């Protein structure tokens, strides 16, 4: 096992499952980005990825936890940082902090990530082994922690910490630090990865009711084009043909930046997936993306009816905005199929207030998108649109959380997990007319519209990361 000793800060990722499960292995983009920023400031930052760095296929939770603790302590860091973007990662972080403190009580351990940012007080109350949580863009806070530890917690931007039996919330540094080209040497075993997540911008100017993007990135900021070009040059030098997942919330929002990014990707030998909105990406930009290596675009369609989209804060309540949204979905589907780019649509219906007519409107559009492939014939390259049906999740820190009382008064109901901190809450009753049975029947109807083409399935599976190992909190 390769270890690096004496780092100012060691950033630890959550382990992914191994074995015969479908999906690929990817490094933590959050840890790579933060580690790059810290190293650019002259700070000795290192990463530990239990998925590939432990030297053996440790995937039983107890075994992988013990091996991770051994590796952390062997590295002798001055401080440990744990990223928790979800309750699943939070459970690993809590288990790791507890196990580390049993053997190294004086080792400072701090958490970050959008889920931890949403529940810092509750997390610290539940997990005394965690010394603090950094909220907001983490570069400034992590830099201060790496340099001085917790000697003066009041000086750490965005730190939530214990004091006199309560919690202190330091002022958040809302502007992310300057972007530096990714330091690829942070990965100890780059050859072990199949997928590489990557960003060319942060944040999103839209504020959908279910989204927590703004917690970690309060402002929409684009990376300098020079940084984007340098990252792609590094991908080329590495000689690895990772499947690139461009995680920008709004890839293609700026046509100039899209063209510049595609120019840099041209000839890199990388295939990639991008994410965008149906009312943001332009159909005539799809051919340029395909030439650069794009073979899949994920659109967060979420819903179709004007009422549903307004309820999700996806659009403002104007007929022309709704028309642009629906027409964009149709035009982008055709452009994708004609250029051998798989269009994938996420669907969140039922959403609060939905009735049968809203669900029917969504299925009607999906039927229309599905028939495009048949109408195009050979011009569709043997692929067809793919639809993912998700139950709506009420994430901590999302705008929906602030409207729980009015939603409940309107008859909206959601599940209550056995563990309120480390569990997810899902919509169960969108309205008096749409309960759990109707919701599941709708999701089954959405899935039934997916193509069974091996070309579609192969492309989908290649882009899926493996699930996390599950730990007890």
PDB file of C-alpha atoms in Angstrom, residues 162-452:
ATOM      1  CA  UNK A 162     -18.594  23.604  19.539  1.00  0.00           C
ATOM      2  CA  UNK A 163     -18.247  26.273  22.206  1.00  0.00           C
ATOM      3  CA  UNK A 164     -19.655  26.508  25.753  1.00  0.00           C
ATOM      4  CA  UNK A 165     -22.168  23.722  25.194  1.00  0.00           C
ATOM      5  CA  UNK A 166     -23.482  25.162  21.938  1.00  0.00           C
ATOM      6  CA  UNK A 167     -22.401  25.730  18.354  1.00  0.00           C
ATOM      7  CA  UNK A 168     -20.692  28.699  16.747  1.00  0.00           C
ATOM      8  CA  UNK A 169     -21.161  29.408  13.032  1.00  0.00           C
ATOM      9  CA  UNK A 170     -18.347  31.452  11.563  1.00  0.00           C
ATOM     10  CA  UNK A 171     -19.035  33.769   8.661  1.00  0.00           C
ATOM     11  CA  UNK A 172     -19.087  31.887   5.360  1.00  0.00           C
ATOM     12  CA  UNK A 173     -16.637  32.796   2.619  1.00  0.00           C
ATOM     13  CA  UNK A 174     -19.080  32.686  -0.298  1.00  0.00           C
ATOM     14  CA  UNK A 175     -16.622  33.190  -3.160  1.00  0.00           C
ATOM     15  CA  UNK A 176     -14.728  30.044  -4.226  1.00  0.00           C
ATOM     16  CA  UNK A 177     -10.980  30.334  -4.385  1.00  0.00           C
ATOM     17  CA  UNK A 178      -9.120  30.864  -7.647  1.00  0.00           C
ATOM     18  CA  UNK A 179      -9.278  27.840  -9.925  1.00  0.00           C
ATOM     19  CA  UNK A 180      -6.030  25.989 -10.578  1.00  0.00           C
ATOM     20  CA  UNK A 181      -5.581  23.183 -13.114  1.00  0.00           C
ATOM     21  CA  UNK A 182      -6.332  19.859 -11.452  1.00  0.00           C
ATOM     22  CA  UNK A 183      -3.295  18.336  -9.776  1.00  0.00           C
ATOM     23  CA  UNK A 184      -3.481  14.837 -11.213  1.00  0.00           C
ATOM     24  CA  UNK A 185      -0.665  13.600  -8.951  1.00  0.00           C
ATOM     25  CA  UNK A 186      -3.153  13.636  -6.062  1.00  0.00           C
ATOM     26  CA  UNK A 187      -4.449  10.313  -7.421  1.00  0.00           C
ATOM     27  CA  UNK A 188      -2.274   7.477  -6.171  1.00  0.00           C
ATOM     28  CA  UNK A 189      -3.685   4.936  -8.639  1.00  0.00           C
ATOM     29  CA  UNK A 190      -5.138   6.779 -11.635  1.00  0.00           C
ATOM     30  CA  UNK A 191      -4.983   3.603 -13.689  1.00  0.00           C
ATOM     31  CA  UNK A 192      -7.681   2.067 -11.475  1.00  0.00           C
ATOM     32  CA  UNK A 193     -10.418   4.518 -12.514  1.00  0.00           C
ATOM     33  CA  UNK A 194     -12.951   4.093 -15.320  1.00  0.00           C
ATOM     34  CA  UNK A 195     -14.872   7.365 -14.977  1.00  0.00           C
ATOM     35  CA  UNK A 196     -13.561  10.845 -14.291  1.00  0.00           C
ATOM     36  CA  UNK A 197     -16.000  13.520 -13.080  1.00  0.00           C
ATOM     37  CA  UNK A 198     -15.035  17.037 -14.100  1.00  0.00           C
ATOM     38  CA  UNK A 199     -16.383  20.582 -13.879  1.00  0.00           C
ATOM     39  CA  UNK A 200     -15.836  23.661 -16.017  1.00  0.00           C
ATOM     40  CA  UNK A 201     -18.099  25.826 -13.836  1.00  0.00           C
ATOM     41  CA  UNK A 202     -19.649  25.886 -10.386  1.00  0.00           C
ATOM     42  CA  UNK A 203     -23.121  26.603  -9.166  1.00  0.00           C
ATOM     43  CA  UNK A 204     -26.301  27.346 -11.076  1.00  0.00           C
ATOM     44  CA  UNK A 205     -28.276  30.559 -11.605  1.00  0.00           C
ATOM     45  CA  UNK A 206     -31.517  28.572 -11.367  1.00  0.00           C
ATOM     46  CA  UNK A 207     -32.877  27.709  -7.928  1.00  0.00           C
ATOM     47  CA  UNK A 208     -35.031  24.607  -8.293  1.00  0.00           C
ATOM     48  CA  UNK A 209     -37.082  23.716  -5.225  1.00  0.00           C
ATOM     49  CA  UNK A 210     -35.410  20.317  -4.733  1.00  0.00           C
ATOM     50  CA  UNK A 211     -31.775  21.325  -5.346  1.00  0.00           C
ATOM     51  CA  UNK A 212     -28.962  21.901  -2.820  1.00  0.00           C
ATOM     52  CA  UNK A 213     -26.383  23.186  -5.328  1.00  0.00           C
ATOM     53  CA  UNK A 214     -26.293  26.640  -3.755  1.00  0.00           C
ATOM     54  CA  UNK A 215     -25.098  25.329  -0.382  1.00  0.00           C
ATOM     55  CA  UNK A 216     -21.618  24.605  -1.691  1.00  0.00           C
ATOM     56  CA  UNK A 217     -21.652  27.052  -4.621  1.00  0.00           C
ATOM     57  CA  UNK A 218     -23.787  30.084  -3.773  1.00  0.00           C
ATOM     58  CA  UNK A 219     -22.785  31.822  -7.010  1.00  0.00           C
ATOM     59  CA  UNK A 220     -22.576  30.648 -10.596  1.00  0.00           C
ATOM     60  CA  UNK A 221     -18.924  30.974 -11.629  1.00  0.00           C
ATOM     61  CA  UNK A 222     -17.161  29.686 -14.728  1.00  0.00           C
ATOM     62  CA  UNK A 223     -13.599  28.388 -14.575  1.00  0.00           C
ATOM     63  CA  UNK A 224     -11.103  30.365 -16.678  1.00  0.00           C
ATOM     64  CA  UNK A 225     -10.819  28.899 -20.159  1.00  0.00           C
ATOM     65  CA  UNK A 226      -7.060  28.496 -19.625  1.00  0.00           C
ATOM     66  CA  UNK A 227      -7.768  26.206 -16.652  1.00  0.00           C
ATOM     67  CA  UNK A 228     -10.187  24.132 -18.728  1.00  0.00           C
ATOM     68  CA  UNK A 229      -7.601  23.792 -21.503  1.00  0.00           C
ATOM     69  CA  UNK A 230      -4.880  22.828 -18.995  1.00  0.00           C
ATOM     70  CA  UNK A 231      -7.101  20.132 -17.463  1.00  0.00           C
ATOM     71  CA  UNK A 232      -7.784  18.580 -20.861  1.00  0.00           C
ATOM     72  CA  UNK A 233      -4.076  18.697 -21.709  1.00  0.00           C
ATOM     73  CA  UNK A 234      -3.422  16.805 -18.451  1.00  0.00           C
ATOM     74  CA  UNK A 235      -5.996  14.177 -19.419  1.00  0.00           C
ATOM     75  CA  UNK A 236      -4.165  13.696 -22.716  1.00  0.00           C
ATOM     76  CA  UNK A 237      -0.746  13.419 -21.054  1.00  0.00           C
ATOM     77  CA  UNK A 238      -2.003  10.807 -18.634  1.00  0.00           C
ATOM     78  CA  UNK A 239      -2.724   8.457 -21.481  1.00  0.00           C
ATOM     79  CA  UNK A 240      -5.833   7.167 -19.704  1.00  0.00           C
ATOM     80  CA  UNK A 241      -9.055   6.944 -21.667  1.00  0.00           C
ATOM     81  CA  UNK A 242     -11.419   7.638 -18.797  1.00  0.00           C
ATOM     82  CA  UNK A 243     -15.066   8.197 -19.563  1.00  0.00           C
ATOM     83  CA  UNK A 244     -15.383  11.891 -18.793  1.00  0.00           C
ATOM     84  CA  UNK A 245     -18.483  13.012 -16.896  1.00  0.00           C
ATOM     85  CA  UNK A 246     -18.837  16.785 -17.242  1.00  0.00           C
ATOM     86  CA  UNK A 247     -20.908  17.639 -14.164  1.00  0.00           C
ATOM     87  CA  UNK A 248     -21.632  21.305 -14.931  1.00  0.00           C
ATOM     88  CA  UNK A 249     -25.227  22.059 -14.004  1.00  0.00           C
ATOM     89  CA  UNK A 250     -25.555  24.079 -17.223  1.00  0.00           C
ATOM     90  CA  UNK A 251     -23.045  22.857 -19.763  1.00  0.00           C
ATOM     91  CA  UNK A 252     -23.510  24.857 -22.943  1.00  0.00           C
ATOM     92  CA  UNK A 253     -25.179  27.859 -21.316  1.00  0.00           C
ATOM     93  CA  UNK A 254     -22.499  30.000 -22.956  1.00  0.00           C
ATOM     94  CA  UNK A 255     -22.045  29.056 -26.597  1.00  0.00           C
ATOM     95  CA  UNK A 256     -18.619  30.688 -26.654  1.00  0.00           C
ATOM     96  CA  UNK A 257     -17.390  28.588 -23.724  1.00  0.00           C
ATOM     97  CA  UNK A 258     -18.987  25.470 -25.172  1.00  0.00           C
ATOM     98  CA  UNK A 259     -17.082  25.988 -28.425  1.00  0.00           C
ATOM     99  CA  UNK A 260     -13.821  26.648 -26.571  1.00  0.00           C
ATOM    100  CA  UNK A 261     -14.236  23.535 -24.431  1.00  0.00           C
ATOM    101  CA  UNK A 262     -15.107  21.385 -27.443  1.00  0.00           C
ATOM    102  CA  UNK A 263     -12.086  22.759 -29.314  1.00  0.00           C
ATOM    103  CA  UNK A 264      -9.859  21.682 -26.424  1.00  0.00           C
ATOM    104  CA  UNK A 265     -11.498  18.243 -26.237  1.00  0.00           C
ATOM    105  CA  UNK A 266     -11.207  17.684 -29.977  1.00  0.00           C
ATOM    106  CA  UNK A 267      -8.690  14.930 -30.626  1.00  0.00           C
ATOM    107  CA  UNK A 268      -8.215  14.099 -26.931  1.00  0.00           C
ATOM    108  CA  UNK A 269      -9.615  10.619 -27.511  1.00  0.00           C
ATOM    109  CA  UNK A 270     -12.090  11.050 -24.642  1.00  0.00           C
ATOM    110  CA  UNK A 271     -15.764  10.189 -24.789  1.00  0.00           C
ATOM    111  CA  UNK A 272     -17.901  12.185 -22.420  1.00  0.00           C
ATOM    112  CA  UNK A 273     -21.284  12.750 -20.856  1.00  0.00           C
ATOM    113  CA  UNK A 274     -22.544  16.298 -20.265  1.00  0.00           C
ATOM    114  CA  UNK A 275     -25.463  17.662 -18.240  1.00  0.00           C
ATOM    115  CA  UNK A 276     -27.711  20.536 -19.225  1.00  0.00           C
ATOM    116  CA  UNK A 277     -31.290  21.835 -19.367  1.00  0.00           C
ATOM    117  CA  UNK A 278     -33.702  21.510 -22.261  1.00  0.00           C
ATOM    118  CA  UNK A 279     -34.275  25.270 -22.231  1.00  0.00           C
ATOM    119  CA  UNK A 280     -30.556  26.116 -22.115  1.00  0.00           C
ATOM    120  CA  UNK A 281     -28.674  23.888 -24.566  1.00  0.00           C
ATOM    121  CA  UNK A 282     -29.241  24.668 -28.237  1.00  0.00           C
ATOM    122  CA  UNK A 283     -29.915  21.819 -30.692  1.00  0.00           C
ATOM    123  CA  UNK A 284     -27.450  23.190 -33.242  1.00  0.00           C
ATOM    124  CA  UNK A 285     -24.637  22.862 -30.673  1.00  0.00           C
ATOM    125  CA  UNK A 286     -25.124  19.087 -30.423  1.00  0.00           C
ATOM    126  CA  UNK A 287     -23.086  18.304 -33.604  1.00  0.00           C
ATOM    127  CA  UNK A 288     -20.103  20.228 -32.233  1.00  0.00           C
ATOM    128  CA  UNK A 289     -20.319  18.339 -28.939  1.00  0.00           C
ATOM    129  CA  UNK A 290     -20.433  15.016 -30.788  1.00  0.00           C
ATOM    130  CA  UNK A 291     -17.322  15.890 -32.778  1.00  0.00           C
ATOM    131  CA  UNK A 292     -15.530  16.591 -29.484  1.00  0.00           C
ATOM    132  CA  UNK A 293     -16.420  13.153 -28.075  1.00  0.00           C
ATOM    133  CA  UNK A 294     -19.841  13.585 -26.421  1.00  0.00           C
ATOM    134  CA  UNK A 295     -21.982  10.450 -26.708  1.00  0.00           C
ATOM    135  CA  UNK A 296     -24.575  11.166 -24.001  1.00  0.00           C
ATOM    136  CA  UNK A 297     -26.388  14.208 -22.587  1.00  0.00           C
ATOM    137  CA  UNK A 298     -28.360  14.090 -19.347  1.00  0.00           C
ATOM    138  CA  UNK A 299     -31.270  16.508 -19.177  1.00  0.00           C
ATOM    139  CA  UNK A 300     -33.024  17.098 -15.874  1.00  0.00           C
ATOM    140  CA  UNK A 301     -36.444  17.295 -17.508  1.00  0.00           C
ATOM    141  CA  UNK A 302     -38.130  16.499 -14.134  1.00  0.00           C
ATOM    142  CA  UNK A 303     -41.688  17.249 -15.322  1.00  0.00           C
ATOM    143  CA  UNK A 304     -43.658  18.468 -18.347  1.00  0.00           C
ATOM    144  CA  UNK A 305     -46.869  20.234 -17.341  1.00  0.00           C
ATOM    145  CA  UNK A 306     -46.669  23.947 -16.729  1.00  0.00           C
ATOM    146  CA  UNK A 307     -48.155  23.511 -13.251  1.00  0.00           C
ATOM    147  CA  UNK A 308     -45.580  20.864 -12.247  1.00  0.00           C
ATOM    148  CA  UNK A 309     -42.605  22.814 -13.604  1.00  0.00           C
ATOM    149  CA  UNK A 310     -43.692  25.947 -11.765  1.00  0.00           C
ATOM    150  CA  UNK A 311     -44.147  23.923  -8.554  1.00  0.00           C
ATOM    151  CA  UNK A 312     -40.533  22.736  -8.911  1.00  0.00           C
ATOM    152  CA  UNK A 313     -39.318  26.296  -9.637  1.00  0.00           C
ATOM    153  CA  UNK A 314     -37.943  24.979 -12.938  1.00  0.00           C
ATOM    154  CA  UNK A 315     -39.636  27.797 -14.858  1.00  0.00           C
ATOM    155  CA  UNK A 316     -41.456  31.022 -14.129  1.00  0.00           C
ATOM    156  CA  UNK A 317     -45.189  30.884 -14.684  1.00  0.00           C
ATOM    157  CA  UNK A 318     -45.354  32.247 -18.227  1.00  0.00           C
ATOM    158  CA  UNK A 319     -46.745  30.380 -21.260  1.00  0.00           C
ATOM    159  CA  UNK A 320     -43.741  31.242 -23.449  1.00  0.00           C
ATOM    160  CA  UNK A 321     -41.298  29.784 -20.917  1.00  0.00           C
ATOM    161  CA  UNK A 322     -43.290  26.560 -20.759  1.00  0.00           C
ATOM    162  CA  UNK A 323     -43.487  26.376 -24.545  1.00  0.00           C
ATOM    163  CA  UNK A 324     -39.727  26.911 -24.821  1.00  0.00           C
ATOM    164  CA  UNK A 325     -39.139  24.128 -22.295  1.00  0.00           C
ATOM    165  CA  UNK A 326     -41.255  21.503 -24.064  1.00  0.00           C
ATOM    166  CA  UNK A 327     -40.155  22.453 -27.571  1.00  0.00           C
ATOM    167  CA  UNK A 328     -36.548  22.376 -26.419  1.00  0.00           C
ATOM    168  CA  UNK A 329     -36.964  18.779 -25.233  1.00  0.00           C
ATOM    169  CA  UNK A 330     -38.317  17.724 -28.622  1.00  0.00           C
ATOM    170  CA  UNK A 331     -35.710  19.572 -30.678  1.00  0.00           C
ATOM    171  CA  UNK A 332     -32.794  18.379 -28.545  1.00  0.00           C
ATOM    172  CA  UNK A 333     -33.969  14.764 -28.706  1.00  0.00           C
ATOM    173  CA  UNK A 334     -33.997  14.850 -32.502  1.00  0.00           C
ATOM    174  CA  UNK A 335     -30.611  16.591 -32.658  1.00  0.00           C
ATOM    175  CA  UNK A 336     -29.097  14.011 -30.296  1.00  0.00           C
ATOM    176  CA  UNK A 337     -30.469  11.021 -32.189  1.00  0.00           C
ATOM    177  CA  UNK A 338     -29.337  12.367 -35.555  1.00  0.00           C
ATOM    178  CA  UNK A 339     -25.771  12.771 -34.247  1.00  0.00           C
ATOM    179  CA  UNK A 340     -25.445   9.529 -32.256  1.00  0.00           C
ATOM    180  CA  UNK A 341     -25.695  11.200 -28.839  1.00  0.00           C
ATOM    181  CA  UNK A 342     -27.878   9.358 -26.338  1.00  0.00           C
ATOM    182  CA  UNK A 343     -30.446  11.731 -24.773  1.00  0.00           C
ATOM    183  CA  UNK A 344     -31.274  10.794 -21.167  1.00  0.00           C
ATOM    184  CA  UNK A 345     -34.099  12.476 -19.278  1.00  0.00           C
ATOM    185  CA  UNK A 346     -34.640  12.485 -15.521  1.00  0.00           C
ATOM    186  CA  UNK A 347     -38.292  12.540 -14.428  1.00  0.00           C
ATOM    187  CA  UNK A 348     -39.365  13.540 -10.900  1.00  0.00           C
ATOM    188  CA  UNK A 349     -43.166  13.363 -11.232  1.00  0.00           C
ATOM    189  CA  UNK A 350     -45.222  13.135  -9.178  1.00  0.00           C
ATOM    190  CA  UNK A 351     -44.311  16.437  -7.548  1.00  0.00           C
ATOM    191  CA  UNK A 352     -46.280  18.369  -4.924  1.00  0.00           C
ATOM    192  CA  UNK A 353     -49.748  19.253  -6.174  1.00  0.00           C
ATOM    193  CA  UNK A 354     -49.715  16.841  -9.126  1.00  0.00           C
ATOM    194  CA  UNK A 355     -52.891  15.248 -10.359  1.00  0.00           C
ATOM    195  CA  UNK A 356     -53.449  12.494 -12.940  1.00  0.00           C
ATOM    196  CA  UNK A 357     -53.531  15.102 -15.693  1.00  0.00           C
ATOM    197  CA  UNK A 358     -49.950  16.206 -14.890  1.00  0.00           C
ATOM    198  CA  UNK A 359     -48.679  12.646 -15.046  1.00  0.00           C
ATOM    199  CA  UNK A 360     -50.550  12.038 -18.296  1.00  0.00           C
ATOM    200  CA  UNK A 361     -48.954  15.130 -19.844  1.00  0.00           C
ATOM    201  CA  UNK A 362     -45.498  13.849 -18.974  1.00  0.00           C
ATOM    202  CA  UNK A 363     -46.187  10.425 -20.484  1.00  0.00           C
ATOM    203  CA  UNK A 364     -47.581  12.025 -23.618  1.00  0.00           C
ATOM    204  CA  UNK A 365     -44.329  13.923 -24.205  1.00  0.00           C
ATOM    205  CA  UNK A 366     -42.195  10.863 -23.451  1.00  0.00           C
ATOM    206  CA  UNK A 367     -44.224   8.894 -25.996  1.00  0.00           C
ATOM    207  CA  UNK A 368     -43.558  11.598 -28.549  1.00  0.00           C
ATOM    208  CA  UNK A 369     -39.823  11.540 -27.817  1.00  0.00           C
ATOM    209  CA  UNK A 370     -39.734   7.744 -28.028  1.00  0.00           C
ATOM    210  CA  UNK A 371     -41.397   7.668 -31.446  1.00  0.00           C
ATOM    211  CA  UNK A 372     -38.787  10.067 -32.845  1.00  0.00           C
ATOM    212  CA  UNK A 373     -36.266   7.232 -33.033  1.00  0.00           C
ATOM    213  CA  UNK A 374     -38.661   5.047 -35.040  1.00  0.00           C
ATOM    214  CA  UNK A 375     -39.548   7.913 -37.372  1.00  0.00           C
ATOM    215  CA  UNK A 376     -35.885   8.696 -38.021  1.00  0.00           C
ATOM    216  CA  UNK A 377     -35.048   5.063 -38.777  1.00  0.00           C
ATOM    217  CA  UNK A 378     -31.350   4.509 -39.619  1.00  0.00           C
ATOM    218  CA  UNK A 379     -30.694   8.228 -39.044  1.00  0.00           C
ATOM    219  CA  UNK A 380     -31.146   7.566 -35.273  1.00  0.00           C
ATOM    220  CA  UNK A 381     -28.028   5.348 -35.226  1.00  0.00           C
ATOM    221  CA  UNK A 382     -29.837   2.522 -33.445  1.00  0.00           C
ATOM    222  CA  UNK A 383     -30.401   4.490 -30.221  1.00  0.00           C
ATOM    223  CA  UNK A 384     -33.512   5.922 -28.566  1.00  0.00           C
ATOM    224  CA  UNK A 385     -34.187   8.295 -25.655  1.00  0.00           C
ATOM    225  CA  UNK A 386     -33.752   6.904 -22.159  1.00  0.00           C
ATOM    226  CA  UNK A 387     -35.869   7.928 -19.169  1.00  0.00           C
ATOM    227  CA  UNK A 388     -34.941   7.706 -15.465  1.00  0.00           C
ATOM    228  CA  UNK A 389     -37.899   7.901 -13.073  1.00  0.00           C
ATOM    229  CA  UNK A 390     -36.933   9.050  -9.568  1.00  0.00           C
ATOM    230  CA  UNK A 391     -39.092   9.575  -6.501  1.00  0.00           C
ATOM    231  CA  UNK A 392     -38.802  13.194  -5.388  1.00  0.00           C
ATOM    232  CA  UNK A 393     -36.395  13.451  -2.443  1.00  0.00           C
ATOM    233  CA  UNK A 394     -36.632  16.200   0.152  1.00  0.00           C
ATOM    234  CA  UNK A 395     -32.944  16.906   0.805  1.00  0.00           C
ATOM    235  CA  UNK A 396     -31.869  18.883   3.878  1.00  0.00           C
ATOM    236  CA  UNK A 397     -31.080  22.445   2.870  1.00  0.00           C
ATOM    237  CA  UNK A 398     -33.184  22.400  -0.312  1.00  0.00           C
ATOM    238  CA  UNK A 399     -35.816  25.143  -0.711  1.00  0.00           C
ATOM    239  CA  UNK A 400     -38.577  22.542  -0.276  1.00  0.00           C
ATOM    240  CA  UNK A 401     -37.411  22.007   3.303  1.00  0.00           C
ATOM    241  CA  UNK A 402     -38.302  25.610   4.115  1.00  0.00           C
ATOM    242  CA  UNK A 403     -41.892  25.043   2.969  1.00  0.00           C
ATOM    243  CA  UNK A 404     -42.679  21.877   4.902  1.00  0.00           C
ATOM    244  CA  UNK A 405     -45.597  23.443   6.789  1.00  0.00           C
ATOM    245  CA  UNK A 406     -47.412  24.760   3.719  1.00  0.00           C
ATOM    246  CA  UNK A 407     -46.789  21.520   1.825  1.00  0.00           C
ATOM    247  CA  UNK A 408     -48.254  19.512   4.696  1.00  0.00           C
ATOM    248  CA  UNK A 409     -51.257  21.848   4.840  1.00  0.00           C
ATOM    249  CA  UNK A 410     -51.830  21.176   1.133  1.00  0.00           C
ATOM    250  CA  UNK A 411     -51.955  17.424   1.724  1.00  0.00           C
ATOM    251  CA  UNK A 412     -48.392  16.628   0.644  1.00  0.00           C
ATOM    252  CA  UNK A 413     -46.805  13.768   2.596  1.00  0.00           C
ATOM    253  CA  UNK A 414     -43.338  12.299   2.709  1.00  0.00           C
ATOM    254  CA  UNK A 415     -41.614   9.299   4.271  1.00  0.00           C
ATOM    255  CA  UNK A 416     -39.871   9.546   7.623  1.00  0.00           C
ATOM    256  CA  UNK A 417     -36.672   7.458   7.681  1.00  0.00           C
ATOM    257  CA  UNK A 418     -35.815   5.360  10.761  1.00  0.00           C
ATOM    258  CA  UNK A 419     -32.791   7.612  11.307  1.00  0.00           C
ATOM    259  CA  UNK A 420     -33.867  11.234  10.756  1.00  0.00           C
ATOM    260  CA  UNK A 421     -30.284  12.484  10.344  1.00  0.00           C
ATOM    261  CA  UNK A 422     -28.745   9.834   8.103  1.00  0.00           C
ATOM    262  CA  UNK A 423     -31.848   8.808   6.148  1.00  0.00           C
ATOM    263  CA  UNK A 424     -33.558  10.221   3.062  1.00  0.00           C
ATOM    264  CA  UNK A 425     -37.101  11.570   2.959  1.00  0.00           C
ATOM    265  CA  UNK A 426     -39.156  10.886  -0.165  1.00  0.00           C
ATOM    266  CA  UNK A 427     -42.465  12.229  -1.402  1.00  0.00           C
ATOM    267  CA  UNK A 428     -45.226   9.677  -0.759  1.00  0.00           C
ATOM    268  CA  UNK A 429     -48.413  11.677  -1.453  1.00  0.00           C
ATOM    269  CA  UNK A 430     -48.179  14.451  -4.041  1.00  0.00           C
ATOM    270  CA  UNK A 431     -51.822  15.347  -3.423  1.00  0.00           C
ATOM    271  CA  UNK A 432     -55.102  13.792  -2.340  1.00  0.00           C
ATOM    272  CA  UNK A 433     -55.324  12.308  -5.852  1.00  0.00           C
ATOM    273  CA  UNK A 434     -51.780  10.893  -6.165  1.00  0.00           C
ATOM    274  CA  UNK A 435     -50.583   8.490  -3.490  1.00  0.00           C
ATOM    275  CA  UNK A 436     -47.843   5.834  -3.361  1.00  0.00           C
ATOM    276  CA  UNK A 437     -49.582   3.310  -5.645  1.00  0.00           C
ATOM    277  CA  UNK A 438     -50.293   5.866  -8.366  1.00  0.00           C
ATOM    278  CA  UNK A 439     -46.754   7.219  -8.087  1.00  0.00           C
ATOM    279  CA  UNK A 440     -45.157   3.783  -8.500  1.00  0.00           C
ATOM    280  CA  UNK A 441     -47.460   2.928 -11.395  1.00  0.00           C
ATOM    281  CA  UNK A 442     -46.382   6.142 -13.110  1.00  0.00           C
ATOM    282  CA  UNK A 443     -42.663   5.404 -12.595  1.00  0.00           C
ATOM    283  CA  UNK A 444     -43.169   1.899 -13.982  1.00  0.00           C
ATOM    284  CA  UNK A 445     -44.871   3.423 -17.028  1.00  0.00           C
ATOM    285  CA  UNK A 446     -41.908   5.751 -17.549  1.00  0.00           C
ATOM    286  CA  UNK A 447     -39.420   2.876 -17.366  1.00  0.00           C
ATOM    287  CA  UNK A 448     -41.524   0.818 -19.770  1.00  0.00           C
ATOM    288  CA  UNK A 449     -40.843   3.421 -22.445  1.00  0.00           C
ATOM    289  CA  UNK A 450     -37.078   2.779 -22.373  1.00  0.00           C
ATOM    290  CA  UNK A 451     -35.347   1.058 -25.244  1.00  0.00           C
ATOM    291  CA  UNK A 452     -33.983  -2.451 -24.748  1.00  0.00           C
TER     292      UNK A 452
END
